[in-house]
mmCIF file with all atom_site columns, C-alpha atoms in Angstrom:
data_model
loop_
_atom_site.group_PDB
_atom_site.id
_atom_site.type_symbol
_atom_site.label_atom_id
_atom_site.label_alt_id
_atom_site.label_comp_id
_atom_site.label_asym_id
_atom_site.label_entity_id
_atom_site.label_seq_id
_atom_site.pdbx_PDB_ins_code
_atom_site.Cartn_x
_atom_site.Cartn_y
_atom_site.Cartn_z
_atom_site.occupancy
_atom_site.B_iso_or_equiv
_atom_site.pdbx_formal_charge
_atom_site.auth_seq_id
_atom_site.auth_comp_id
_atom_site.auth_asym_id
_atom_site.auth_atom_id
_atom_site.pdbx_PDB_model_num
ATOM 1   C CA . UNK A 1 1   ? -114.379 -81.753 -20.508 1.00 67.00 ? 27  UNK A CA 1
ATOM 2   C CA . UNK A 1 2   ? -112.135 -81.094 -17.451 1.00 74.00 ? 28  UNK A CA 1
ATOM 3   C CA . UNK A 1 3   ? -113.792 -78.783 -15.093 1.00 78.00 ? 29  UNK A CA 1
ATOM 4   C CA . UNK A 1 4   ? -110.667 -76.980 -13.502 1.00 84.00 ? 30  UNK A CA 1
ATOM 5   C CA . UNK A 1 5   ? -109.168 -76.164 -17.056 1.00 81.00 ? 31  UNK A CA 1
ATOM 6   C CA . UNK A 1 6   ? -112.604 -75.092 -18.286 1.00 79.00 ? 32  UNK A CA 1
ATOM 7   C CA . UNK A 1 7   ? -112.927 -72.677 -15.236 1.00 83.00 ? 33  UNK A CA 1
ATOM 8   C CA . UNK A 1 8   ? -109.377 -71.425 -15.641 1.00 82.00 ? 34  UNK A CA 1
ATOM 9   C CA . UNK A 1 9   ? -109.771 -70.640 -19.445 1.00 78.00 ? 35  UNK A CA 1
ATOM 10  C CA . UNK A 1 10  ? -113.345 -69.274 -18.723 1.00 77.00 ? 36  UNK A CA 1
ATOM 11  C CA . UNK A 1 11  ? -114.832 -71.623 -21.339 1.00 75.00 ? 37  UNK A CA 1
ATOM 12  C CA . UNK A 1 12  ? -118.082 -73.572 -20.915 1.00 74.00 ? 38  UNK A CA 1
ATOM 13  C CA . UNK A 1 13  ? -117.512 -77.157 -19.667 1.00 77.00 ? 39  UNK A CA 1
ATOM 14  C CA . UNK A 1 14  ? -118.784 -79.975 -22.063 1.00 76.00 ? 40  UNK A CA 1
ATOM 15  C CA . UNK A 1 15  ? -119.238 -82.853 -19.722 1.00 76.00 ? 41  UNK A CA 1
ATOM 16  C CA . UNK A 1 16  ? -119.064 -85.658 -22.681 1.00 75.00 ? 42  UNK A CA 1
ATOM 17  C CA . UNK A 1 17  ? -116.358 -84.024 -24.710 1.00 77.00 ? 43  UNK A CA 1
ATOM 18  C CA . UNK A 1 18  ? -114.185 -86.984 -24.850 1.00 77.00 ? 44  UNK A CA 1
ATOM 19  C CA . UNK A 1 19  ? -116.060 -88.181 -27.882 1.00 85.00 ? 45  UNK A CA 1
ATOM 20  C CA . UNK A 1 20  ? -115.683 -84.849 -29.587 1.00 87.00 ? 46  UNK A CA 1
ATOM 21  C CA . UNK A 1 21  ? -111.931 -85.032 -28.826 1.00 86.00 ? 47  UNK A CA 1
ATOM 22  C CA . UNK A 1 22  ? -111.928 -88.378 -30.729 1.00 91.00 ? 48  UNK A CA 1
ATOM 23  C CA . UNK A 1 23  ? -113.837 -87.003 -33.555 1.00 94.00 ? 49  UNK A CA 1
ATOM 24  C CA . UNK A 1 24  ? -111.571 -83.886 -33.801 1.00 92.00 ? 50  UNK A CA 1
ATOM 25  C CA . UNK A 1 25  ? -108.516 -86.338 -33.780 1.00 94.00 ? 51  UNK A CA 1
ATOM 26  C CA . UNK A 1 26  ? -109.844 -88.234 -36.612 1.00 95.00 ? 52  UNK A CA 1
ATOM 27  C CA . UNK A 1 27  ? -110.433 -84.978 -38.580 1.00 95.00 ? 53  UNK A CA 1
ATOM 28  C CA . UNK A 1 28  ? -106.894 -83.822 -37.789 1.00 95.00 ? 54  UNK A CA 1
ATOM 29  C CA . UNK A 1 29  ? -105.426 -87.296 -38.694 1.00 96.00 ? 55  UNK A CA 1
ATOM 30  C CA . UNK A 1 30  ? -107.420 -87.300 -41.959 1.00 93.00 ? 56  UNK A CA 1
ATOM 31  C CA . UNK A 1 31  ? -106.488 -83.859 -42.912 1.00 91.00 ? 57  UNK A CA 1
ATOM 32  C CA . UNK A 1 32  ? -102.796 -84.604 -42.319 1.00 93.00 ? 58  UNK A CA 1
ATOM 33  C CA . UNK A 1 33  ? -102.972 -87.633 -44.432 1.00 91.00 ? 59  UNK A CA 1
ATOM 34  C CA . UNK A 1 34  ? -104.679 -85.676 -47.287 1.00 90.00 ? 60  UNK A CA 1
ATOM 35  C CA . UNK A 1 35  ? -102.035 -82.971 -47.068 1.00 87.00 ? 61  UNK A CA 1
ATOM 36  C CA . UNK A 1 36  ? -99.214  -85.616 -47.175 1.00 89.00 ? 62  UNK A CA 1
ATOM 37  C CA . UNK A 1 37  ? -100.593 -86.757 -50.681 1.00 86.00 ? 63  UNK A CA 1
ATOM 38  C CA . UNK A 1 38  ? -101.575 -83.316 -51.740 1.00 85.00 ? 64  UNK A CA 1
ATOM 39  C CA . UNK A 1 39  ? -98.100  -81.930 -51.594 1.00 81.00 ? 65  UNK A CA 1
ATOM 40  C CA . UNK A 1 40  ? -96.677  -80.472 -54.842 1.00 78.00 ? 66  UNK A CA 1
ATOM 41  C CA . UNK A 1 41  ? -97.225  -82.149 -57.246 1.00 81.00 ? 67  UNK A CA 1
ATOM 42  C CA . UNK A 1 42  ? -100.505 -83.323 -55.920 1.00 79.00 ? 68  UNK A CA 1
ATOM 43  C CA . UNK A 1 43  ? -101.542 -86.934 -56.246 1.00 83.00 ? 69  UNK A CA 1
ATOM 44  C CA . UNK A 1 44  ? -105.073 -86.585 -54.995 1.00 82.00 ? 70  UNK A CA 1
ATOM 45  C CA . UNK A 1 45  ? -107.737 -83.498 -54.726 1.00 82.00 ? 71  UNK A CA 1
ATOM 46  C CA . UNK A 1 46  ? -110.191 -82.957 -52.208 1.00 86.00 ? 72  UNK A CA 1
ATOM 47  C CA . UNK A 1 47  ? -112.997 -81.037 -54.126 1.00 85.00 ? 73  UNK A CA 1
ATOM 48  C CA . UNK A 1 48  ? -116.254 -79.795 -52.674 1.00 82.00 ? 74  UNK A CA 1
ATOM 49  C CA . UNK A 1 49  ? -117.489 -82.706 -51.078 1.00 86.00 ? 75  UNK A CA 1
ATOM 50  C CA . UNK A 1 50  ? -114.508 -82.974 -48.840 1.00 88.00 ? 76  UNK A CA 1
ATOM 51  C CA . UNK A 1 51  ? -114.170 -79.261 -48.014 1.00 87.00 ? 77  UNK A CA 1
ATOM 52  C CA . UNK A 1 52  ? -117.840 -78.883 -47.315 1.00 90.00 ? 78  UNK A CA 1
ATOM 53  C CA . UNK A 1 53  ? -117.881 -81.737 -45.065 1.00 93.00 ? 79  UNK A CA 1
ATOM 54  C CA . UNK A 1 54  ? -114.802 -80.478 -43.196 1.00 91.00 ? 80  UNK A CA 1
ATOM 55  C CA . UNK A 1 55  ? -116.255 -76.951 -42.882 1.00 89.00 ? 81  UNK A CA 1
ATOM 56  C CA . UNK A 1 56  ? -119.484 -78.486 -41.634 1.00 92.00 ? 82  UNK A CA 1
ATOM 57  C CA . UNK A 1 57  ? -117.715 -80.584 -39.101 1.00 94.00 ? 83  UNK A CA 1
ATOM 58  C CA . UNK A 1 58  ? -115.726 -77.497 -37.714 1.00 91.00 ? 84  UNK A CA 1
ATOM 59  C CA . UNK A 1 59  ? -118.900 -75.516 -37.708 1.00 91.00 ? 85  UNK A CA 1
ATOM 60  C CA . UNK A 1 60  ? -120.690 -78.538 -35.800 1.00 92.00 ? 86  UNK A CA 1
ATOM 61  C CA . UNK A 1 61  ? -117.792 -78.759 -33.242 1.00 90.00 ? 87  UNK A CA 1
ATOM 62  C CA . UNK A 1 62  ? -117.714 -75.007 -32.700 1.00 88.00 ? 88  UNK A CA 1
ATOM 63  C CA . UNK A 1 63  ? -121.467 -74.780 -31.935 1.00 89.00 ? 89  UNK A CA 1
ATOM 64  C CA . UNK A 1 64  ? -121.340 -77.943 -29.637 1.00 86.00 ? 90  UNK A CA 1
ATOM 65  C CA . UNK A 1 65  ? -118.578 -76.409 -27.463 1.00 81.00 ? 91  UNK A CA 1
ATOM 66  C CA . UNK A 1 66  ? -120.103 -72.992 -27.381 1.00 79.00 ? 92  UNK A CA 1
ATOM 67  C CA . UNK A 1 67  ? -117.295 -71.227 -29.409 1.00 82.00 ? 93  UNK A CA 1
ATOM 68  C CA . UNK A 1 68  ? -119.086 -70.343 -32.777 1.00 86.00 ? 94  UNK A CA 1
ATOM 69  C CA . UNK A 1 69  ? -117.767 -66.731 -32.997 1.00 87.00 ? 95  UNK A CA 1
ATOM 70  C CA . UNK A 1 70  ? -114.178 -68.237 -32.663 1.00 86.00 ? 96  UNK A CA 1
ATOM 71  C CA . UNK A 1 71  ? -114.780 -70.111 -35.908 1.00 87.00 ? 97  UNK A CA 1
ATOM 72  C CA . UNK A 1 72  ? -114.419 -66.725 -37.683 1.00 86.00 ? 98  UNK A CA 1
ATOM 73  C CA . UNK A 1 73  ? -110.788 -66.525 -36.569 1.00 87.00 ? 99  UNK A CA 1
ATOM 74  C CA . UNK A 1 74  ? -109.861 -70.020 -36.835 1.00 87.00 ? 100 UNK A CA 1
ATOM 75  C CA . UNK A 1 75  ? -111.155 -70.089 -40.485 1.00 87.00 ? 101 UNK A CA 1
ATOM 76  C CA . UNK A 1 76  ? -109.712 -66.549 -41.271 1.00 90.00 ? 102 UNK A CA 1
ATOM 77  C CA . UNK A 1 77  ? -108.367 -67.748 -44.679 1.00 92.00 ? 103 UNK A CA 1
ATOM 78  C CA . UNK A 1 78  ? -111.612 -69.385 -45.623 1.00 89.00 ? 104 UNK A CA 1
ATOM 79  C CA . UNK A 1 79  ? -113.632 -66.290 -44.359 1.00 91.00 ? 105 UNK A CA 1
ATOM 80  C CA . UNK A 1 80  ? -111.322 -64.150 -46.516 1.00 94.00 ? 106 UNK A CA 1
ATOM 81  C CA . UNK A 1 81  ? -111.601 -66.394 -49.630 1.00 93.00 ? 107 UNK A CA 1
ATOM 82  C CA . UNK A 1 82  ? -115.400 -66.385 -49.297 1.00 92.00 ? 108 UNK A CA 1
ATOM 83  C CA . UNK A 1 83  ? -115.535 -62.516 -48.873 1.00 95.00 ? 109 UNK A CA 1
ATOM 84  C CA . UNK A 1 84  ? -113.557 -61.886 -51.842 1.00 95.00 ? 110 UNK A CA 1
ATOM 85  C CA . UNK A 1 85  ? -116.083 -63.932 -53.985 1.00 95.00 ? 111 UNK A CA 1
ATOM 86  C CA . UNK A 1 86  ? -118.913 -61.866 -52.288 1.00 96.00 ? 112 UNK A CA 1
ATOM 87  C CA . UNK A 1 87  ? -117.347 -58.652 -52.805 1.00 96.00 ? 113 UNK A CA 1
ATOM 88  C CA . UNK A 1 88  ? -116.424 -59.525 -56.446 1.00 96.00 ? 114 UNK A CA 1
ATOM 89  C CA . UNK A 1 89  ? -120.017 -60.556 -57.271 1.00 96.00 ? 115 UNK A CA 1
ATOM 90  C CA . UNK A 1 90  ? -121.591 -57.543 -55.519 1.00 96.00 ? 116 UNK A CA 1
ATOM 91  C CA . UNK A 1 91  ? -119.158 -55.064 -57.033 1.00 96.00 ? 117 UNK A CA 1
ATOM 92  C CA . UNK A 1 92  ? -119.637 -56.447 -60.524 1.00 96.00 ? 118 UNK A CA 1
ATOM 93  C CA . UNK A 1 93  ? -123.432 -56.393 -60.257 1.00 96.00 ? 119 UNK A CA 1
ATOM 94  C CA . UNK A 1 94  ? -123.592 -52.916 -58.695 1.00 96.00 ? 120 UNK A CA 1
ATOM 95  C CA . UNK A 1 95  ? -120.948 -51.135 -60.467 1.00 96.00 ? 121 UNK A CA 1
ATOM 96  C CA . UNK A 1 96  ? -120.043 -53.146 -63.486 1.00 94.00 ? 122 UNK A CA 1
ATOM 97  C CA . UNK A 1 97  ? -116.262 -53.286 -62.255 1.00 95.00 ? 123 UNK A CA 1
ATOM 98  C CA . UNK A 1 98  ? -114.261 -55.835 -60.511 1.00 95.00 ? 124 UNK A CA 1
ATOM 99  C CA . UNK A 1 99  ? -112.299 -55.485 -57.378 1.00 95.00 ? 125 UNK A CA 1
ATOM 100 C CA . UNK A 1 100 ? -110.010 -58.386 -57.946 1.00 95.00 ? 126 UNK A CA 1
ATOM 101 C CA . UNK A 1 101 ? -108.313 -59.675 -61.148 1.00 95.00 ? 127 UNK A CA 1
ATOM 102 C CA . UNK A 1 102 ? -110.170 -62.995 -60.336 1.00 94.00 ? 128 UNK A CA 1
ATOM 103 C CA . UNK A 1 103 ? -112.145 -64.394 -57.345 1.00 91.00 ? 129 UNK A CA 1
ATOM 104 C CA . UNK A 1 104 ? -111.593 -66.200 -54.972 1.00 93.00 ? 130 UNK A CA 1
ATOM 105 C CA . UNK A 1 105 ? -108.728 -64.408 -53.562 1.00 94.00 ? 131 UNK A CA 1
ATOM 106 C CA . UNK A 1 106 ? -106.035 -67.024 -54.216 1.00 93.00 ? 132 UNK A CA 1
ATOM 107 C CA . UNK A 1 107 ? -106.706 -66.680 -57.989 1.00 95.00 ? 133 UNK A CA 1
ATOM 108 C CA . UNK A 1 108 ? -106.091 -62.955 -57.844 1.00 95.00 ? 134 UNK A CA 1
ATOM 109 C CA . UNK A 1 109 ? -102.576 -63.567 -56.677 1.00 96.00 ? 135 UNK A CA 1
ATOM 110 C CA . UNK A 1 110 ? -101.824 -66.091 -59.317 1.00 95.00 ? 136 UNK A CA 1
ATOM 111 C CA . UNK A 1 111 ? -103.125 -63.554 -61.930 1.00 96.00 ? 137 UNK A CA 1
ATOM 112 C CA . UNK A 1 112 ? -100.588 -61.119 -60.318 1.00 95.00 ? 138 UNK A CA 1
ATOM 113 C CA . UNK A 1 113 ? -97.815  -63.494 -61.429 1.00 95.00 ? 139 UNK A CA 1
ATOM 114 C CA . UNK A 1 114 ? -97.355  -65.367 -58.085 1.00 94.00 ? 140 UNK A CA 1
ATOM 115 C CA . UNK A 1 115 ? -96.492  -69.117 -58.274 1.00 92.00 ? 141 UNK A CA 1
ATOM 116 C CA . UNK A 1 116 ? -99.027  -71.432 -56.792 1.00 88.00 ? 142 UNK A CA 1
ATOM 117 C CA . UNK A 1 117 ? -96.691  -72.662 -54.251 1.00 87.00 ? 143 UNK A CA 1
ATOM 118 C CA . UNK A 1 118 ? -95.992  -69.054 -53.168 1.00 92.00 ? 144 UNK A CA 1
ATOM 119 C CA . UNK A 1 119 ? -99.730  -68.556 -52.711 1.00 94.00 ? 145 UNK A CA 1
ATOM 120 C CA . UNK A 1 120 ? -100.173 -71.654 -50.849 1.00 89.00 ? 146 UNK A CA 1
ATOM 121 C CA . UNK A 1 121 ? -97.255  -71.095 -48.334 1.00 90.00 ? 147 UNK A CA 1
ATOM 122 C CA . UNK A 1 122 ? -98.525  -67.436 -47.851 1.00 95.00 ? 148 UNK A CA 1
ATOM 123 C CA . UNK A 1 123 ? -102.109 -68.649 -47.089 1.00 95.00 ? 149 UNK A CA 1
ATOM 124 C CA . UNK A 1 124 ? -100.461 -71.393 -44.663 1.00 91.00 ? 150 UNK A CA 1
ATOM 125 C CA . UNK A 1 125 ? -98.859  -68.406 -42.854 1.00 96.00 ? 151 UNK A CA 1
ATOM 126 C CA . UNK A 1 126 ? -101.868 -66.484 -42.727 1.00 95.00 ? 152 UNK A CA 1
ATOM 127 C CA . UNK A 1 127 ? -103.882 -69.478 -41.361 1.00 93.00 ? 153 UNK A CA 1
ATOM 128 C CA . UNK A 1 128 ? -101.117 -70.099 -38.730 1.00 94.00 ? 154 UNK A CA 1
ATOM 129 C CA . UNK A 1 129 ? -101.453 -66.500 -37.692 1.00 95.00 ? 155 UNK A CA 1
ATOM 130 C CA . UNK A 1 130 ? -105.332 -66.685 -37.572 1.00 93.00 ? 156 UNK A CA 1
ATOM 131 C CA . UNK A 1 131 ? -105.130 -69.919 -35.460 1.00 90.00 ? 157 UNK A CA 1
ATOM 132 C CA . UNK A 1 132 ? -102.845 -68.453 -32.935 1.00 92.00 ? 158 UNK A CA 1
ATOM 133 C CA . UNK A 1 133 ? -104.901 -65.289 -32.787 1.00 90.00 ? 159 UNK A CA 1
ATOM 134 C CA . UNK A 1 134 ? -107.953 -67.561 -32.012 1.00 87.00 ? 160 UNK A CA 1
ATOM 135 C CA . UNK A 1 135 ? -105.961 -69.234 -29.218 1.00 85.00 ? 161 UNK A CA 1
ATOM 136 C CA . UNK A 1 136 ? -104.850 -66.036 -27.807 1.00 86.00 ? 162 UNK A CA 1
ATOM 137 C CA . UNK A 1 137 ? -108.557 -65.077 -27.169 1.00 82.00 ? 163 UNK A CA 1
ATOM 138 C CA . UNK A 1 138 ? -108.961 -67.826 -24.682 1.00 74.00 ? 164 UNK A CA 1
ATOM 139 C CA . UNK A 1 139 ? -108.044 -65.820 -21.759 1.00 69.00 ? 165 UNK A CA 1
ATOM 140 C CA . UNK A 1 140 ? -109.177 -62.551 -23.086 1.00 67.00 ? 166 UNK A CA 1
ATOM 141 C CA . UNK A 1 141 ? -112.902 -63.339 -22.896 1.00 59.00 ? 167 UNK A CA 1
#
């Protein structure tokens, strides 16, 4: 919502962004609390209702601030997971062959013999790289 910062970063200024900041802060806080109790061994699980709501909230915020394309970079791991399922189903229906041992992608790595913890940490690293890539595009536009 700050006019000078928005001009410097060459992003659209959203005049009433204070409410979005509070909403995003609440999402971050809730996600961190979930991750605290989801550390190995997990005490609680999220499921579809929580993950779809988080994805919808991220999409809504991206559209409201005019950065919808940036969501592909921020959610790079999620895009890769979804694409692995799409490719697996498409390949199996068209060619009768599988691309991955199992879809989504994280199950493929588990089938290769990786521990679940190793897959999770590698996906965290990939998510961090995607987030940094998204942040680096702020001045490139």
